[in-house]
Each structure stands twice: as C-alpha cells, then as structure tokens.
Coordinates of C-alpha atoms in Angstrom, one line a residue:
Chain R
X1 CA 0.0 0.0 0.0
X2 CA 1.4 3.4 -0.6
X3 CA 1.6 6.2 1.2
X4 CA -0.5 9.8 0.6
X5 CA 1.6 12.8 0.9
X6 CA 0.5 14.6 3.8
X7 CA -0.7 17.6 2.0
X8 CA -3.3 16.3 0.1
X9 CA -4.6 14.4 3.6
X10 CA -4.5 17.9 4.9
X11 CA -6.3 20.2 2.3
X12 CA -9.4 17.0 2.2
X13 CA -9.7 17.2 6.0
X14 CA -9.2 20.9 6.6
X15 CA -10.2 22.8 3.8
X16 CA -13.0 20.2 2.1
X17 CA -13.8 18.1 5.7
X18 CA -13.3 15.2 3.9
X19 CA -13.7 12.2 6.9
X20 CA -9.8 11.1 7.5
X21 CA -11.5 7.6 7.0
X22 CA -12.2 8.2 3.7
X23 CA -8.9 9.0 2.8
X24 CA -7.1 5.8 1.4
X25 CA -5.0 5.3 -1.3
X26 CA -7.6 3.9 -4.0
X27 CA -10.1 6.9 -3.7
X28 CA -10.5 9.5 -6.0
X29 CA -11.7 13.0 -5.8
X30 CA -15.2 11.7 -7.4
X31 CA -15.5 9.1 -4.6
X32 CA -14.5 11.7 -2.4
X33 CA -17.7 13.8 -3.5
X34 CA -15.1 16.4 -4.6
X35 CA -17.1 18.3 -7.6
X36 CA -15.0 20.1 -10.6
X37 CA -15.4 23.2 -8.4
X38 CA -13.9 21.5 -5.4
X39 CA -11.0 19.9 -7.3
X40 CA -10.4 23.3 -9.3
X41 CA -10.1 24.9 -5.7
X42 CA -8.1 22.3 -4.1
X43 CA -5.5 22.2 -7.4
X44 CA -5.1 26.2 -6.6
X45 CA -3.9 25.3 -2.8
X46 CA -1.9 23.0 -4.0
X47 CA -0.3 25.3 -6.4
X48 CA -0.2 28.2 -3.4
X49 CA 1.7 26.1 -0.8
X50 CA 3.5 23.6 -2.8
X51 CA 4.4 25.6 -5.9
X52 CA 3.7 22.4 -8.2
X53 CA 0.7 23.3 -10.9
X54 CA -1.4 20.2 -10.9
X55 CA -4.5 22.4 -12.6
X56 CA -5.6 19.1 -14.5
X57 CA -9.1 19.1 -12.9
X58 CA -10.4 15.8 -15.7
X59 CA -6.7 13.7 -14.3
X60 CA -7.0 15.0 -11.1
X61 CA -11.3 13.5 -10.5
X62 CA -10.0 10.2 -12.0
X63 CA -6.8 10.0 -10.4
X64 CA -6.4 7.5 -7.2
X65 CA -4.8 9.9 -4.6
X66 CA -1.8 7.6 -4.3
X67 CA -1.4 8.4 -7.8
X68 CA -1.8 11.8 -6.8
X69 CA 0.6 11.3 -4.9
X70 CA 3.6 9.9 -7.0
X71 CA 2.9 13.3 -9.5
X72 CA 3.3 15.3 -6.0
X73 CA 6.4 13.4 -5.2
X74 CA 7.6 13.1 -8.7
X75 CA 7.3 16.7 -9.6
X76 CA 9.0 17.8 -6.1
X77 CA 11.8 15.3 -7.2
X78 CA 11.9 17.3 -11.1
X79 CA 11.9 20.8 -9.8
X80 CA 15.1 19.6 -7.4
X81 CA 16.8 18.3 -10.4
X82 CA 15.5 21.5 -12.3
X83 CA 17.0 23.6 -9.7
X84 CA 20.4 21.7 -9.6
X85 CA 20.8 21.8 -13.6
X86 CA 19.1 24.8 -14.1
X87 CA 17.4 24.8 -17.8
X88 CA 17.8 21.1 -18.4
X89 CA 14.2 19.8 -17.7
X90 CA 12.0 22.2 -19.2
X91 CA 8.9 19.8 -19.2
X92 CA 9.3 17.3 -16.6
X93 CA 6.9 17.4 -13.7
X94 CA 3.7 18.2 -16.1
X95 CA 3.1 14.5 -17.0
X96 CA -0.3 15.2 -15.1
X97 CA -1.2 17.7 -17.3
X98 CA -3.9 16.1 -19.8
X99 CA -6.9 18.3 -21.2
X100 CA -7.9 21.5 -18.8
X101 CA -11.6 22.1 -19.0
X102 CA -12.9 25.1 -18.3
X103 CA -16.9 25.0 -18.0
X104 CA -18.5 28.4 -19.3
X105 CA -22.3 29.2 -19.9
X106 CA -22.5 25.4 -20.3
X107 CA -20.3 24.6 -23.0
X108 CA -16.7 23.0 -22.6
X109 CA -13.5 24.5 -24.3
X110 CA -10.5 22.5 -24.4
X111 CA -8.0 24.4 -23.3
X112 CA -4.8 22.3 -22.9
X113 CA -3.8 19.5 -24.2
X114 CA 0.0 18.2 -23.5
X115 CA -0.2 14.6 -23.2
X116 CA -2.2 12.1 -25.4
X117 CA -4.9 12.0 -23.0
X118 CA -8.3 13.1 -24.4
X119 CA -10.5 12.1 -21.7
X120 CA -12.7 15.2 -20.6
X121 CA -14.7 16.2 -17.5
X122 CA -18.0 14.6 -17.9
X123 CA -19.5 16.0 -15.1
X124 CA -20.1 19.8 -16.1
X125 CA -20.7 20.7 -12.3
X126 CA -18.7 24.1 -11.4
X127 CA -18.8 27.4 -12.9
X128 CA -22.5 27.0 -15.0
X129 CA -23.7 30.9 -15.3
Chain C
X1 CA -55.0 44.2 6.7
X2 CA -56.4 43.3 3.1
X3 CA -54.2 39.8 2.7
X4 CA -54.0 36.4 4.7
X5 CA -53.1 36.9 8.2
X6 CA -49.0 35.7 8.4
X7 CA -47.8 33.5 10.6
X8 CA -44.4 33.5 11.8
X9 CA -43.7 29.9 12.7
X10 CA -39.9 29.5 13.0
X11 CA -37.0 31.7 14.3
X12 CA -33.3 30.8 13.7
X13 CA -30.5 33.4 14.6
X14 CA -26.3 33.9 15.3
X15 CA -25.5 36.9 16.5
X16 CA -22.5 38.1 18.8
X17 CA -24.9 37.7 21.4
X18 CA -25.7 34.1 20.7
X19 CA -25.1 31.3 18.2
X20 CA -28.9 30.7 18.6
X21 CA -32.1 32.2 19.2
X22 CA -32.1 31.4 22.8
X23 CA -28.8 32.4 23.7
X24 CA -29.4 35.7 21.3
X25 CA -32.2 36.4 23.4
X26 CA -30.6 36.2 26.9
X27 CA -27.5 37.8 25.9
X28 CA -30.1 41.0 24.6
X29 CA -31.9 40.7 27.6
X30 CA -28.9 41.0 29.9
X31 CA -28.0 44.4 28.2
X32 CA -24.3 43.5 27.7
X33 CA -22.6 44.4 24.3
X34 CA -19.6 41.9 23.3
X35 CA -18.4 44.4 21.9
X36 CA -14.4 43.8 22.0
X37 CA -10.7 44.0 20.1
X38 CA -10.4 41.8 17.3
X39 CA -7.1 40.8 16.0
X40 CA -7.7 41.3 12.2
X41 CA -8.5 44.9 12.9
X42 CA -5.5 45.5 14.5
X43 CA -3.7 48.9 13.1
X44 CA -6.8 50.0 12.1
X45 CA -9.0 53.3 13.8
X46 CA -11.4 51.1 15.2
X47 CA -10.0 47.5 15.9
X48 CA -13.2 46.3 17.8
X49 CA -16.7 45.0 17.1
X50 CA -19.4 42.9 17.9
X51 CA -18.4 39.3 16.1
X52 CA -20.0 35.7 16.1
X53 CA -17.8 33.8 18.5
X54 CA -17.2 30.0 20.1
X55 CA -18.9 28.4 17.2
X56 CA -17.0 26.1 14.5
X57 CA -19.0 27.5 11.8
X58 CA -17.5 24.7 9.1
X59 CA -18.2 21.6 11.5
X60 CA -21.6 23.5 12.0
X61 CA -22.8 23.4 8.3
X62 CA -21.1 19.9 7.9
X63 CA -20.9 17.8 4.4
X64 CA -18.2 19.1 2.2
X65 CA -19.3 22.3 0.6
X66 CA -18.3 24.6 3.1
X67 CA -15.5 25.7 1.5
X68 CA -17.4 27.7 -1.5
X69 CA -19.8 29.6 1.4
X70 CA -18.5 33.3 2.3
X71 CA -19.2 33.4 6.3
X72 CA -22.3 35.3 5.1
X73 CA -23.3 32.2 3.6
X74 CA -22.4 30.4 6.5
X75 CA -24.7 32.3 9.2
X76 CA -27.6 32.7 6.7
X77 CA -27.6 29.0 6.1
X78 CA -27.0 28.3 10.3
X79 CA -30.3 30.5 11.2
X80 CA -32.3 28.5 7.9
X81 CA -32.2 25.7 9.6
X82 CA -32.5 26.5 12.9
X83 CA -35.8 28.5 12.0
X84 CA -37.1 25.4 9.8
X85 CA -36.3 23.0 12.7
X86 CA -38.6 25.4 15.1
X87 CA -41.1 25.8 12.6
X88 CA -41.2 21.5 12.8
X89 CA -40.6 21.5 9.4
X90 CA -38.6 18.8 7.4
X91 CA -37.3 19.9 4.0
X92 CA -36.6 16.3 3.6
X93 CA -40.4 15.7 3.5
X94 CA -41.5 19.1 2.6
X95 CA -43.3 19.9 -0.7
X96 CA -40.2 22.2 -2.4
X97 CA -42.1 23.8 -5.4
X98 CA -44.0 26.0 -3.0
X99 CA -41.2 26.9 -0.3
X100 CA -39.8 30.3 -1.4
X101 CA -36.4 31.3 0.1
X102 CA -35.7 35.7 0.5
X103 CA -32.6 36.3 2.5
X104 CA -30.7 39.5 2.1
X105 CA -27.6 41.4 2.7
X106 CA -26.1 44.5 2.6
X107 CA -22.2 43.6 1.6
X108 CA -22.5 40.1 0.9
X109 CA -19.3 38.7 0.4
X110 CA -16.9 41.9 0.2
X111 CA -14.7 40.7 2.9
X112 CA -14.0 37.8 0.6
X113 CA -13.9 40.3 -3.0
X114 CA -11.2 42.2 -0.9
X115 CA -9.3 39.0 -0.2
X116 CA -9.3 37.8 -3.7
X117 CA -8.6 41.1 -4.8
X118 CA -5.2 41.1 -2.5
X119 CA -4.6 37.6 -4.0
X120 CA -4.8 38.7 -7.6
X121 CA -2.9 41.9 -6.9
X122 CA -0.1 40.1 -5.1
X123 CA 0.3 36.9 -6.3
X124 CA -1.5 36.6 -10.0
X125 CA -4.8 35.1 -11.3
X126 CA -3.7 31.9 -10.7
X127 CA -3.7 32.2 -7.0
X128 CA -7.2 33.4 -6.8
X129 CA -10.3 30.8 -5.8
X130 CA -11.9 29.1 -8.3
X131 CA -14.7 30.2 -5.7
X132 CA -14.1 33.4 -5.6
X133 CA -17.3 35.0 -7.4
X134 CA -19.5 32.4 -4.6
X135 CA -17.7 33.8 -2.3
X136 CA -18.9 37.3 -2.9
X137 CA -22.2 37.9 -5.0
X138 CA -25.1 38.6 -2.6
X139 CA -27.4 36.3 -3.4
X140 CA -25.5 33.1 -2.4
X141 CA -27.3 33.1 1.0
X142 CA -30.3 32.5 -0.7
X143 CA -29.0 30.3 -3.0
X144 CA -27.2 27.9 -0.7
X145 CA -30.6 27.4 1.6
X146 CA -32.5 26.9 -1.4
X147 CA -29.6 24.0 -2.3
X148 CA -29.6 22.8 1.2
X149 CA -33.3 22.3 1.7
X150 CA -34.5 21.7 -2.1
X151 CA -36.5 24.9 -1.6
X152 CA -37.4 25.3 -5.7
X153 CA -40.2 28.0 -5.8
X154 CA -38.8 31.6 -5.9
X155 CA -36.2 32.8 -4.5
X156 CA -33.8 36.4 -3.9
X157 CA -31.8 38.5 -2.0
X158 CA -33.1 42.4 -1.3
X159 CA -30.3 44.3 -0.5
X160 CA -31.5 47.7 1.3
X161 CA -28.4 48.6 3.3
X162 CA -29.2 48.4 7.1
X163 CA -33.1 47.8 6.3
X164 CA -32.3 44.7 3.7
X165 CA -33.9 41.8 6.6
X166 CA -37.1 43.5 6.9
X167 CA -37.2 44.4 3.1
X168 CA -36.7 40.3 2.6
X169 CA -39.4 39.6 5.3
X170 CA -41.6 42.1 3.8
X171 CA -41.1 40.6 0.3
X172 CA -42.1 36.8 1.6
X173 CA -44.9 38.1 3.3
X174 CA -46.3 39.4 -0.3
X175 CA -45.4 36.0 -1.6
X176 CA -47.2 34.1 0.5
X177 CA -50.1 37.0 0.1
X178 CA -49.8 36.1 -3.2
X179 CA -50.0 32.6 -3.4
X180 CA -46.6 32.5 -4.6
X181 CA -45.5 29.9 -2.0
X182 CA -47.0 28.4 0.9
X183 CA -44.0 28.3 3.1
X184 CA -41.2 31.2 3.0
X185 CA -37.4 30.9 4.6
X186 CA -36.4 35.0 5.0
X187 CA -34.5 36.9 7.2
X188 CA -31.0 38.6 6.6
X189 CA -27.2 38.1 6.9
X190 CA -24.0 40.2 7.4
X191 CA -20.4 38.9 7.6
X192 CA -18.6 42.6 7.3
X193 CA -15.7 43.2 10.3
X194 CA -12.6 43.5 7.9
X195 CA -10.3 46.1 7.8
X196 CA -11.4 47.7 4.4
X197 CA -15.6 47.9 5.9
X198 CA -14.3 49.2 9.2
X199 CA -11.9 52.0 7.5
X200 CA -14.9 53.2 5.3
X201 CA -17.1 53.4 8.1
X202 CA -14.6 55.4 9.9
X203 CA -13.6 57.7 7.4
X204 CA -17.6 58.4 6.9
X205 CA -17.8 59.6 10.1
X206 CA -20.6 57.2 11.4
X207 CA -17.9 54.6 13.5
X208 CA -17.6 55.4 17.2
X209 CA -14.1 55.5 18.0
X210 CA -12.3 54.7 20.9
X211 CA -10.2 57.2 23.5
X212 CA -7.0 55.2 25.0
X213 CA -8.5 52.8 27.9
X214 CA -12.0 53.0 26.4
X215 CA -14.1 49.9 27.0
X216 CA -15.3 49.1 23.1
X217 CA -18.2 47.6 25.1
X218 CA -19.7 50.9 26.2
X219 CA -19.3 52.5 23.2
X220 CA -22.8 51.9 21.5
X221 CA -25.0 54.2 23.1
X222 CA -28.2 54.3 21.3
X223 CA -30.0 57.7 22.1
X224 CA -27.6 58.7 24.9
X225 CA -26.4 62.3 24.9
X226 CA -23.0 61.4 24.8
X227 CA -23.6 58.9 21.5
X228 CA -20.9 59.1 19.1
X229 CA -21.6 56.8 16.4
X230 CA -22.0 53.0 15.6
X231 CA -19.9 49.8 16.6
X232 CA -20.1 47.3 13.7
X233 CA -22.0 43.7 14.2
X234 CA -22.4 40.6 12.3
X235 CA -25.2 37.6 12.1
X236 CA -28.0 36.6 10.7
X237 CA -32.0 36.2 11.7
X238 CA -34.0 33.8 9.7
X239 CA -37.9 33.2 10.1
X240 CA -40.2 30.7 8.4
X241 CA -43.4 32.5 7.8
X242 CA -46.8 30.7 6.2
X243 CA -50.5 32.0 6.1
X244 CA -51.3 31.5 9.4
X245 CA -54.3 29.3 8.7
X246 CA -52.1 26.7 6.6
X247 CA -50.3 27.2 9.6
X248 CA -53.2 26.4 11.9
X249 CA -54.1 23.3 9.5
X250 CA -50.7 22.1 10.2
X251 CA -50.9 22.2 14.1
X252 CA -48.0 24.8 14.2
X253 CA -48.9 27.2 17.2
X254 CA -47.5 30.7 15.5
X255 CA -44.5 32.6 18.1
X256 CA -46.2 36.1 16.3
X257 CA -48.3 37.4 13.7
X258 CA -46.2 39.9 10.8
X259 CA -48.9 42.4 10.6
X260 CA -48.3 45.2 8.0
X261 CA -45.3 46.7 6.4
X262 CA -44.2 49.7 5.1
X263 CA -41.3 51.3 3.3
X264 CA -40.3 54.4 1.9
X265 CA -37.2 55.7 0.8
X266 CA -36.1 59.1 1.8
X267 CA -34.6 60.3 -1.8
X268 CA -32.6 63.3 0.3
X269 CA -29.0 61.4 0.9
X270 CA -26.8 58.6 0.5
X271 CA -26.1 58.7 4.4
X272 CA -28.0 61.4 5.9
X273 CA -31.5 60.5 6.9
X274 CA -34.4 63.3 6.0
X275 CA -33.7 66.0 8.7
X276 CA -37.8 66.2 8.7
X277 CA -38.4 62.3 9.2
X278 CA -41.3 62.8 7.5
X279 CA -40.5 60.0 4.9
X280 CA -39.6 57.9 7.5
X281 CA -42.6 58.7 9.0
X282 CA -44.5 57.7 6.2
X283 CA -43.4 54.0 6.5
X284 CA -44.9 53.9 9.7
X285 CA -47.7 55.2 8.9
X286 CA -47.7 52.7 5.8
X287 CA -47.3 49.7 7.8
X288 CA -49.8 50.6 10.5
X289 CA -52.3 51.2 8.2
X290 CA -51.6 48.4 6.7
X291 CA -52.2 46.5 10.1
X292 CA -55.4 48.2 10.4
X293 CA -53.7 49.7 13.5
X294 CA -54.2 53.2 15.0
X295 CA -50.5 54.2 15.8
X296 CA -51.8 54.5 19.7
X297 CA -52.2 50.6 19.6
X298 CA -48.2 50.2 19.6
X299 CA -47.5 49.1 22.8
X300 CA -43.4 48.5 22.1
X301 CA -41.1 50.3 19.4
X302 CA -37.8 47.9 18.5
X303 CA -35.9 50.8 17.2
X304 CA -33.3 51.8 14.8
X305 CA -31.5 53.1 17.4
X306 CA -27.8 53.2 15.7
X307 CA -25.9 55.9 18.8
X308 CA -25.0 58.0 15.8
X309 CA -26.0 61.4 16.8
X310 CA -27.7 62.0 13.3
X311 CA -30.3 58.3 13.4
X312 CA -31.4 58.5 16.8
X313 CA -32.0 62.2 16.9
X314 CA -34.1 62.3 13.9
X315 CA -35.6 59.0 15.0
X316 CA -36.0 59.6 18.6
X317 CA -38.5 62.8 17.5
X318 CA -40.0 60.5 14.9
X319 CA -41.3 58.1 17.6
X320 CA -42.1 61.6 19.9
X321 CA -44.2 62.5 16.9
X322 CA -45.7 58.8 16.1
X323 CA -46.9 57.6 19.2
X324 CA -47.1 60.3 21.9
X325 CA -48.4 57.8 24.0
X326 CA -44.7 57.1 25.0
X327 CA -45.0 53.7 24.4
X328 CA -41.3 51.2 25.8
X329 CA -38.6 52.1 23.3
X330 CA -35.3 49.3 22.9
X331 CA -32.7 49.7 20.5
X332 CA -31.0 46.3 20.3
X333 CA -27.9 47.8 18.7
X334 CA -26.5 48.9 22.1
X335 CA -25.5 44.7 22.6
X336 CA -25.3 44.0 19.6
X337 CA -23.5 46.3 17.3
X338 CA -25.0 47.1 14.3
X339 CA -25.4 44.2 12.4
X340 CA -25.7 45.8 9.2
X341 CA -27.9 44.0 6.2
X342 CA -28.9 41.5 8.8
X343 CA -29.7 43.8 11.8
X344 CA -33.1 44.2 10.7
X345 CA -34.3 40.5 10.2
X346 CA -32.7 40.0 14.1
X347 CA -34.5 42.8 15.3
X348 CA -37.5 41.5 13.9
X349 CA -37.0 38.1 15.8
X350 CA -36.4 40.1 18.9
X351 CA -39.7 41.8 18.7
X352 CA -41.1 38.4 18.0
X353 CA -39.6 37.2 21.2
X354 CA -40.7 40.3 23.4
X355 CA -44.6 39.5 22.3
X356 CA -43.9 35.7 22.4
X357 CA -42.4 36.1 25.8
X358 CA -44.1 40.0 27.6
X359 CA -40.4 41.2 28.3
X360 CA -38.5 44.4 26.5
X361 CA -35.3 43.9 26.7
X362 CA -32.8 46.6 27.9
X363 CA -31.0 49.5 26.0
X364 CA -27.0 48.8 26.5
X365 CA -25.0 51.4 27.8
X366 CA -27.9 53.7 28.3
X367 CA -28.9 55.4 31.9
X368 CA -31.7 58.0 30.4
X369 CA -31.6 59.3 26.9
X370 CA -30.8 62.7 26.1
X371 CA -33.0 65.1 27.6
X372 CA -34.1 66.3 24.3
X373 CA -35.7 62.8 23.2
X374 CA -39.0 62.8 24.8
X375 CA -39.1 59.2 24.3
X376 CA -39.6 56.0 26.9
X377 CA -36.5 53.8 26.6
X378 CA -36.2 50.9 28.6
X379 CA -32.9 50.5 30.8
X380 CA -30.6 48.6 33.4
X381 CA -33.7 45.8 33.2
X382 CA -35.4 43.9 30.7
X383 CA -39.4 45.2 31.3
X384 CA -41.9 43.1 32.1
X385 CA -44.8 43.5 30.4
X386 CA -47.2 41.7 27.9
X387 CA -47.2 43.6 24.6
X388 CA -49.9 42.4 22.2
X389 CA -48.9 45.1 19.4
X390 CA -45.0 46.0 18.7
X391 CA -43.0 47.9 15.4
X392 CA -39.6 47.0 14.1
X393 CA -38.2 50.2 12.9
X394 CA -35.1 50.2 9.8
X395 CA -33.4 52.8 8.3
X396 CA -30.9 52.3 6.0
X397 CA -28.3 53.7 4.4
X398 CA -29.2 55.3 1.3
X399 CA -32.7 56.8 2.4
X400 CA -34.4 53.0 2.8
X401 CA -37.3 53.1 5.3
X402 CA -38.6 49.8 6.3
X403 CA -41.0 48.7 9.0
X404 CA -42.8 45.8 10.4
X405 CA -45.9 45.5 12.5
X406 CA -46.1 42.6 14.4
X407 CA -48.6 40.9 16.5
X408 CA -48.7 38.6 19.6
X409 CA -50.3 35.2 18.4

C-alpha cells in the first residue's frame, strides 16, 4: 500500500472536511464527493503552498490519490533536479497535465492538451452561469 | 389588513450575542454588548466590534461544501435551519415547489472580494479561488438554503443597506399574500468586520471610535447624549413565515403574527436621513395602516437606534411625533452592534420574542436618553410587560425606510 503525501490528507480534511477515514489510497476526488469546483479549488492550494501546478481538474477527478501522490512526489523530485541543472528539464513534472476544462455558460472548451490524453470532464458541475 | 393573516412559525439566529435564538435572546436581555478587540482589525481606527464567536462554523454546516460559502453564507444557512427546525418542518419531506427562500444582505461577500482582490494583486490570477465569485455575489445566502433544503419555488436577496432583513421579510410576506408559496425561509445576513468595511465606516464619520482605555463595550449608546456613532455587528436572523391558517391546518402554534409593512425611501442622501423624518414617518404610517392599526395601539417600538448622533436624533423625535403615547422604546444595537444588512431581520426576531415572551429587553449602555428625546426607553432591566402590538423600525443607508408590524399570536 502506498503512502499519501501529507498535503493532500490535509487540504481534504481541513479545507474540504473530507472524513480522514475516507482518505485511502484507492479513492478518488469523485469518490471523495469532490465536484470540478472542489477539485479546481483544491489544485489552486496546491499550487499556493506547494508551488507544483497540478490544474488538470479531468486527471485529477479520476486520479487515485496515491497516484496523486507519486505526481506530488515526482514533480517535487523534477523541480530539485531542475533547480540543480538549471534549464535542463523544461517539461518534466507536467506529465499530469492532460486536457484543462474550463466549464462556461455550459459549453466545454478544451484548453490544454499536452499529453495524449483526451479524456474530458464529464460532469459539467462548477462554474455553469 | 387586506391579505391572509401571516404567521411566523420558526425563528433561527447567530449573533455576537448568541449562536442561537435562545442564547441571542438572553444575551439581549442582559443588556451587555460583546463588543471587543479583534485581532484582524488591528492597526486599524477602530479595531473592535461585535463578532459571532465559540462556534466552529464549518463543523456547524457539515458535508463538504463549506468551503465555497462566504461566512455570510455560512450564518444565513446556520439561522435556515435553525428557524425550519422550530417551525417542525422537514425539508426532507416538505413539498419544495412552493417553499420560497428571501434572505438579504447588505455587503454580501466583500470581505471575501477584498481577499481575492489582495490575491490577484499580489500573487497573480492563478492564485485566486476558483470560488471566488460564490464567495462574494449577494445572493448566495439564498442560493445555498434553497440547495440545502431543495426549496425550488422563488427565490432572492433584497439588499437595502441596514433595512435589507425587513425588506426580505416584507417581500415573503407578499409571496405568500400572493400565493406565490405556501411556506417562505427570509430573514437577513452580514459577515462585514474586515479592515477595508471598518476603514470606510470610519472615514464616513458614522464609526464610534475609541479614546485610549476605552471599553469598546460601552461604546454603542443608542440615544444617549454622549452617543458618538455605531460599533459594527455581524449575524443573521432567519424566520419561516406561512399563512397562518395553513399554519393552523398544520398544528404549528404561530410565536407572532407579521402584521403590516411599510417602506419608503427618503430620496434626500446617501447617508444622511431626511432631517424632517417625514418620509420615515411615512413608513410607519404605511405599515400601520396596513395593520389596520391606529399608531396608539403600539404598545413597544424595537428601534433603529444606531448611537450616531444624526439616526437617533431624527428618529428619537419620529417616535415623539408617532406615538405620543410614550409607548417602551429598545434599540438592540446597544449589545449587539450594528449588524448591518442583517440587523433588521434580528431585530424582527427580537420583537417576536418580546410578544412571544411580555419582556422588553434593555437598551445597553444607556442610563436615560438625552433630555431632548421625549421618548420611553427601557434600561438597566429587561421590562416586564405583555405587549400584544409592537414595530420594528429600519433605516438604512441610502434613504431605505422599512418597518414591520407585528402581533402577539
């Protein structure tokens, strides 16, 4: 079993009350009850305290949180490397990064696309109107 | 009255009194203001206020939304179901297409525009909430009861200043006069002590401010001659109101009866009232008549009462004028602080409680007023004494004159 990095435990308890109990490796922020608006939000903290940009909110709902987790850990481990051979790595850490949807007035827009993922957000719940 | 009487079957409030109705009422009735320093006003000309304190407001909503509700949302949504629960009401069971939610506010969410705006300013777009708008557009209260307690008939968020809780109440009361609803959740909120609210209300001249050793506690003094302006508040009142025979039909014993309203707006000055109080008058006058009251059957005024030397002057001579019959005057605000959007709805539920239960409470900080007011105030003592017909007087800032009637059950 692996572990969850102790910052995502923390933002689900304290910022989205997400029961500890429900906070194993296997879940994901849909079985958390974690809506687009919730996962947009929690992506932001992430991005304020750990300075990694995870803003994938389609990778992110689907994502187990110990996968989660290894992108956390994995793009902590590429910005060290970065910073020891500055200008080597210009796009490690964003394997996360799949298609960014951004919800307006009802309609989707596509507005990233940097891996071959295509999946999108299915669940249109977050900024409607 | 030409419409269906209107029952008013549920109270809910948090105030700095209280994080319910109960202990509201107490805390009113001892006469004590909370009033106090609060750290995220320090360095600012006033650093104190009335606040909503000892209460876990994200544990108290519960579930996992909590995080997209401004604290405005947060108290509004607290007081809903405290008022639906007293009104025995079940949303879970309730009939939703004909429960109408009217909740307003004043600021709504600017304390959270002004942190976003910081965020943006400081640290870029990409460090501003996803939530941000939620957290701020006025209406949210409304919206996140209606969500809460699948309340799907109409629904909206007055915003009148200081007078926007009895605008809301007033607004239900015509939707259930109109068959719009058969059930209606309204009342008001306020989240506003933040350094940018308190600054403005400083620098417009209506804050009290506080000498060196000054107890922020004594500093509301509604119509005492040594007033010297208002001490900012926060909360929220919520009542459940039906036609009081659907009420009846239901075996829900009313706590009060909302009478008439009235309002007017003054049309003279953003912050000034009308130095003749005549249009103030008017919405008085409006809401008795709509009572079908004479103004000598107002046994209790719930006033405005702000302790800024311009309100309770031109008010204390509009109740002279009114109802020379000197009937008890209180002026919650003197506990309290000045609530803001939502001081009107919890005035309103304090009137409620003074028919329900025959006692005025006292006016904080207040020995006699000034010898120019030839008005009754109540002081030291909560009075004993069953009122049968009381107003709920609201003035707000831009000229908006609102008043209740209400009526022991």
């Amino acid at each position: 079993m692996s572990e969850i990095h102790p910052k995502i435990t923390e933002v689900l308890t304290a910022t989205f009350k997400v029961p500890a109990a429900e906070i194993i490796p296997e879940a994901t922020m849909d079985s958390l009850e974690m809506d687009s608006l919730a996962v947009a939000e929690f992506a932001v903290i992430i991005k304020e305290t750990l300075g990694i940009d995870a803003d994938s909110d389609s990778l992110l709902k689907g994502a187990t949180l110990a996968e989660i987790t290894a992108f956390l850990d994995g793009a902590r481990t590429a910005r060290t490397a970065r910073t020891a051979h500055a200008g080597h790595a210009a796009h490690a850490g964003h394997t996360l990064r799949a298609v960014h949807t951004v919800h307006v007035a009802g309609t989707t827009h596509a507005v990233s696309t940097a891996s071959g993922v295509s999946e999108t957000n299915e669940a249109p719940v977050g900024v409607g109107r | 009255m030409t419409g269906p009487a209107i029952a008013i079957t549920g109270l809910g409030m948090i105030t700095p009194a209280g994080n319910d109705t109960d202990s509201t009422w107490h805390g009113v009735c001892e006469g004590v203001s909370p009033a106090h320093r609060v750290p995220e006003l320090s360095g600012c000309a006033v650093d104190f206020a009335c606040t909503v304190e000892g209460i876990d407001l994200d544990a108290a909503i519960g579930g996992r939304t909590a995080f997209r509700m401004g604290r405005y949302v947060k108290f509004a949504l607290l007081a809903a179901r405290e008022a639906v629960a007293d009104a025995g009401l079940d949303p879970a069971s309730w009939d939703g297409t004909r429960v109408a939610v009217v909740v307003g506010t004043s600021s709504g969410g600017s304390a959270s525009l002004t942190e976003q705006s910081v965020a943006l300013d400081r640290r870029g777009p990409e460090a501003t909430s996803p939530s941000g708008i939620l957290l701020t557009i006025p209406n949210m209260p409304a919206a996140e009861i209606a969500i809460k307690m699948r309340a799907t008939g109409p629904s909206m968020a007055p915003c009148t200043a200081c007078s926007s809780g009895v605008t809301a109440l007033s607004v239900a009361r015509d939707l259930l006069s109109t068959g719009q609803c058969d059930i209606a959740l309204a009342g008001a909120t306020e989240s506003i002590v933040f350094p940018v609210a308190i600054t403005g209300f400083v620098r417009s001249g209506a804050a009290a401010l506080a000498g060196p050793g000054d107890d922020p506690a004594l500093l509301c003094r509604p119509f005492a001659s040594d007033r010297a302006g208002l001490v900012l508040g926060e909360g929220a009142a919520i009542m459940v109101l039906e036609r009081e025979q659907d009420a009846r039909a239901r075996g829900a014993g009313p706590r009060a009866l909302l009478a008439g309203a009235g309002a007017t707006t003054d049309a003279h000055h953003p912050t000034s009232p009308h130095p003749s109080g005549a249009v103030a008058q008017r919405a008085v006058e409006v809401a008795l008549r709509d009572a079908g009251w004479q103004s000598g059957d107002v046994e209790h005024v719930n006033a405005h009462g702000t302790s800024t030397p311009l309100n309770d002057a031109t008010e204390a001579a509009l109740i002279s004028r009114v109802y020379p019959h000197r009937p008890p005057v209180t002026a919650p605000k003197g506990v309290l602080g000045h609530c803001m959007g939502a001081a009107g709805a919890i005035e309103a539920g304090l009137t409620v409680l003074t028919l329900q239960h025959g006692v005025v409470p006292p006016i904080a900080n207040l020995d006699a007023p000034a010898v120019e007011f030839d008005i009754d105030c109540v002081t030291k003592q909560p009075l004993r004494q069953r009122i049968d017909r009381a107003v709920s007087h609201s003035f707000g800032f831009g000229g908006h004159n609102a008043v209740l009637a209400l009526q022991r059950a």
